[in-house]
Short mmCIF file of C-alpha atoms in Angstrom, two decimals:
data_model
loop_
_atom_site.label_atom_id
_atom_site.label_comp_id
_atom_site.label_asym_id
_atom_site.label_seq_id
_atom_site.Cartn_x
_atom_site.Cartn_y
_atom_site.Cartn_z
CA GLU A 1 51.76 145.40 52.07
CA ALA A 2 55.53 145.77 51.74
CA GLN A 3 56.69 143.69 48.83
CA VAL A 4 58.95 143.14 45.86
CA THR A 5 56.95 142.30 42.75
CA GLN A 6 58.38 140.55 39.72
CA ASN A 7 56.71 140.05 36.36
CA PRO A 8 56.26 137.76 34.64
CA ARG A 9 56.41 134.82 37.05
CA TYR A 10 56.91 132.34 34.21
CA LEU A 11 58.11 132.81 30.65
CA ILE A 12 58.99 130.43 27.86
CA THR A 13 60.61 132.10 24.88
CA VAL A 14 63.06 131.48 22.06
CA THR A 15 66.70 132.28 21.54
CA GLY A 16 67.39 135.83 20.47
CA LYS A 17 64.02 137.35 21.31
CA LYS A 18 64.60 140.32 23.60
CA LEU A 19 62.81 140.19 26.91
CA THR A 20 62.47 142.27 30.05
CA VAL A 21 61.69 141.07 33.54
CA THR A 22 60.30 143.84 35.68
CA CYS A 23 60.93 144.33 39.38
CA SER A 24 59.18 146.86 41.55
CA GLN A 25 59.38 147.51 45.30
CA ASN A 26 57.07 149.67 47.39
CA MET A 27 59.33 150.14 50.42
CA ASN A 28 61.38 153.12 49.18
CA HIS A 29 64.51 150.97 49.30
CA GLU A 30 67.79 152.31 47.94
CA TYR A 31 69.51 149.01 47.14
CA MET A 32 68.15 146.58 44.58
CA SER A 33 69.71 143.55 42.95
CA TRP A 34 69.10 140.64 40.62
CA TYR A 35 70.11 137.02 41.20
CA ARG A 36 69.83 133.84 39.23
CA GLN A 37 69.40 130.49 40.92
CA ASP A 38 70.59 127.29 39.31
CA PRO A 39 70.58 123.78 40.82
CA GLY A 40 73.66 123.10 42.89
CA LEU A 41 74.96 126.65 42.50
CA GLY A 42 72.81 128.60 44.90
CA LEU A 43 72.10 132.21 44.02
CA ARG A 44 74.52 134.25 41.99
CA GLN A 45 74.29 138.00 41.79
CA ILE A 46 73.85 139.46 38.30
CA TYR A 47 73.67 143.22 38.87
CA TYR A 48 72.97 145.52 41.75
CA SER A 49 72.03 149.16 42.18
CA MET A 50 72.82 151.38 45.13
CA ASN A 51 70.56 154.21 44.02
CA VAL A 52 68.87 155.79 41.02
CA GLU A 53 71.23 155.80 38.02
CA VAL A 54 73.87 153.85 39.99
CA THR A 55 74.32 150.25 38.89
CA ASP A 56 77.21 147.80 39.02
CA LYS A 57 78.05 144.28 37.97
CA GLY A 58 77.65 141.30 40.20
CA ASP A 59 79.33 137.97 39.67
CA VAL A 60 77.54 136.88 36.47
CA PRO A 61 76.58 139.99 34.45
CA GLU A 62 77.33 138.67 30.94
CA GLY A 63 74.28 138.72 28.68
CA TYR A 64 72.22 140.96 30.95
CA LYS A 65 71.49 144.66 31.23
CA VAL A 66 69.75 146.67 33.91
CA SER A 67 68.56 150.21 34.43
CA ARG A 68 67.51 152.20 37.46
CA LYS A 69 65.64 155.29 36.32
CA GLU A 70 63.31 155.36 39.32
CA LYS A 71 63.93 154.23 42.85
CA ARG A 72 61.13 151.67 42.86
CA ASN A 73 61.89 149.88 39.57
CA PHE A 74 64.87 147.78 38.51
CA PRO A 75 64.18 145.88 35.27
CA LEU A 76 66.41 143.07 34.03
CA ILE A 77 66.90 143.03 30.27
CA LEU A 78 68.05 140.11 28.16
CA GLU A 79 68.86 141.64 24.78
CA SER A 80 69.51 138.33 23.01
CA PRO A 81 68.56 135.46 25.32
CA SER A 82 70.34 132.13 24.99
CA PRO A 83 69.50 128.70 26.44
CA ASN A 84 72.20 129.03 29.13
CA GLN A 85 70.13 131.86 30.61
CA THR A 86 67.33 129.43 31.43
CA SER A 87 67.08 129.84 35.17
CA LEU A 88 65.07 131.05 38.14
CA TYR A 89 65.55 134.78 38.67
CA PHE A 90 65.06 136.77 41.84
CA CYS A 91 64.92 140.47 42.50
CA ALA A 92 65.72 141.75 45.97
CA SER A 93 65.87 145.09 47.76
CA SER A 94 67.07 146.54 51.05
CA PRO A 95 66.78 149.98 52.66
CA GLN A 96 70.25 151.52 52.53
CA PRO A 97 72.62 152.06 49.58
CA THR A 98 75.10 149.66 51.17
CA GLY A 99 72.33 147.13 50.98
CA VAL A 100 74.33 144.02 51.74
CA ASN A 101 74.64 145.09 55.36
CA GLN A 102 70.93 144.60 55.87
CA PRO A 103 68.39 141.87 55.27
CA GLN A 104 67.31 141.50 51.66
CA HIS A 105 63.64 141.41 50.72
CA PHE A 106 63.07 138.99 47.85
CA GLY A 107 60.43 138.74 45.19
CA ASP A 108 58.77 135.41 44.43
CA GLY A 109 60.92 134.73 41.41
CA THR A 110 60.64 134.51 37.62
CA ARG A 111 61.20 131.18 35.93
CA LEU A 112 62.64 131.73 32.45
CA SER A 113 62.97 129.00 29.85
CA ILE A 114 64.88 129.91 26.70
CA LEU A 115 64.44 127.38 23.90
CA SER B 1 82.15 133.53 42.79
CA GLN B 2 80.60 131.33 45.46
CA GLN B 3 81.82 132.49 48.84
CA GLY B 4 79.76 130.41 51.23
CA GLU B 5 79.44 126.65 51.20
CA GLU B 6 76.83 124.86 53.27
CA ASP B 7 77.21 121.47 54.82
CA PRO B 8 75.45 119.08 54.66
CA GLN B 9 73.78 119.40 51.26
CA ALA B 10 70.70 117.63 52.59
CA LEU B 11 69.35 116.74 56.00
CA SER B 12 66.37 114.61 57.02
CA ILE B 13 65.14 114.68 60.61
CA GLN B 14 62.13 113.70 62.67
CA GLU B 15 59.74 116.34 63.91
CA GLY B 16 60.88 117.59 67.30
CA GLU B 17 64.57 116.96 66.64
CA ASN B 18 67.16 119.68 66.20
CA ALA B 19 68.70 120.48 62.82
CA THR B 20 72.20 121.90 62.45
CA MET B 21 73.79 123.13 59.25
CA ASN B 22 77.12 124.78 58.67
CA CYS B 23 78.46 127.43 56.37
CA SER B 24 82.10 128.03 55.52
CA TYR B 25 83.43 131.01 53.61
CA LYS B 26 86.74 132.11 52.19
CA THR B 27 87.39 135.82 52.69
CA SER B 28 86.87 138.35 55.48
CA ILE B 29 83.27 139.40 55.85
CA ASN B 30 81.24 142.32 57.08
CA ASN B 31 78.27 140.15 57.97
CA LEU B 32 76.75 136.74 57.33
CA GLN B 33 73.06 136.16 56.70
CA TRP B 34 70.85 133.10 56.72
CA TYR B 35 67.81 132.72 54.49
CA ARG B 36 65.07 130.13 54.08
CA GLN B 37 63.47 129.18 50.77
CA ASN B 38 60.30 127.16 50.59
CA SER B 39 59.81 125.19 47.41
CA GLY B 40 59.18 127.48 44.46
CA ARG B 41 59.18 130.66 46.52
CA GLY B 42 61.47 133.58 47.17
CA LEU B 43 64.00 133.68 49.97
CA VAL B 44 63.02 134.85 53.41
CA HIS B 45 65.55 136.48 55.69
CA LEU B 46 66.14 134.67 59.00
CA ILE B 47 69.11 136.18 60.82
CA LEU B 48 71.97 138.59 60.12
CA ILE B 49 75.09 138.29 62.24
CA ARG B 50 77.83 140.90 62.03
CA SER B 51 81.52 140.04 62.02
CA ASN B 52 81.98 141.30 65.58
CA GLU B 53 79.18 139.11 66.93
CA ARG B 54 79.55 135.49 67.96
CA GLU B 55 75.98 134.31 68.51
CA LYS B 56 72.43 135.43 67.77
CA HIS B 57 69.04 133.97 68.56
CA SER B 58 65.65 134.39 66.97
CA GLY B 59 62.86 132.20 68.31
CA ARG B 60 63.90 128.58 67.64
CA LEU B 61 66.90 129.67 65.58
CA ARG B 62 70.42 130.02 66.86
CA VAL B 63 73.28 131.25 64.70
CA THR B 64 76.96 131.20 65.63
CA LEU B 65 79.85 132.83 63.84
CA ASP B 66 83.54 131.94 64.18
CA THR B 67 85.55 134.40 62.12
CA SER B 68 88.84 132.68 62.99
CA LYS B 69 87.56 129.51 61.30
CA LYS B 70 85.54 131.40 58.71
CA SER B 71 82.46 129.41 59.55
CA SER B 72 78.92 129.79 60.82
CA SER B 73 76.24 127.39 61.97
CA LEU B 74 72.45 127.55 62.01
CA LEU B 75 70.61 125.49 64.61
CA ILE B 76 66.87 124.95 64.41
CA THR B 77 65.52 123.55 67.65
CA ALA B 78 62.37 121.43 68.07
CA SER B 79 61.83 121.24 64.32
CA ARG B 80 58.38 121.25 62.76
CA ALA B 81 57.09 120.09 59.40
CA ALA B 82 56.86 123.75 58.38
CA ASP B 83 60.66 124.01 58.72
CA THR B 84 61.01 121.83 55.61
CA ALA B 85 62.84 124.13 53.21
CA SER B 86 66.23 124.99 51.77
CA TYR B 87 68.51 127.13 53.90
CA PHE B 88 71.18 129.40 52.48
CA CYS B 89 73.98 131.38 54.00
CA ALA B 90 75.09 134.59 52.33
CA THR B 91 78.16 136.67 53.03
CA ALA B 92 78.82 140.36 52.53
CA THR B 93 82.52 141.05 52.20
CA ILE B 94 84.29 144.16 53.43
CA ASN B 95 84.39 147.08 50.96
CA ASP B 96 82.06 145.29 48.61
CA TYR B 97 78.40 145.68 47.86
CA LYS B 98 77.75 142.18 46.63
CA LEU B 99 76.11 139.36 48.51
CA SER B 100 77.47 135.86 47.87
CA PHE B 101 75.29 132.83 48.51
CA GLY B 102 76.16 129.21 49.09
CA ALA B 103 74.46 126.30 47.35
CA GLY B 104 72.16 125.65 50.31
CA THR B 105 71.13 122.85 52.66
CA THR B 106 67.83 121.10 51.98
CA VAL B 107 66.09 120.18 55.22
CA THR B 108 63.24 117.68 55.33
CA VAL B 109 61.32 117.33 58.59
CA ARG B 110 59.38 114.05 58.80
CA ALA B 111 56.14 113.92 60.76
#
């Protein structure tokens, strides 16, 4: 089944403790991205990647890192999480490098709570 | 930055009625997309309309795009309880590889 898989789905952690949210897609998509969703703000793009080893900032990249060493994986790293990063996070992918010109396939989300 | 803004923020209708929601945006776009999000789930793509298109249909969904007014509308006809969800528009601007979402319209369909 074609899908975007995020792990973990839920995480409660403390300020400053490094964490990684994994994202994996099995559709051989070139474009992958991370979003955070906050009430009243919709989704805001954190980082995106047009291909292996090619990443760029979205609208809210501060406090986050990403890497794209393999086409299928695009982990989101919070080196020193803070409470303002408590949010619902989504990973998405689409077939072509210019991914925004095609429908995005979303994962089911990761709810992070930073205490 | 938030490019698209949906209106209304919330909508409550009776089953069988039509639901219309609007999206306005600020800068020139390459395409505009509509997504649905059921409570606690990921977003599901509904329709993509390119800047040179004016109208698209998919089943009970109809999307219009007016680039002169920088606005789009999503019409759901003959609504069902299963249409209860949040609906988001997202815009892809020219020469950019970012997708900008609005805050969404929450639709409740009453049985």
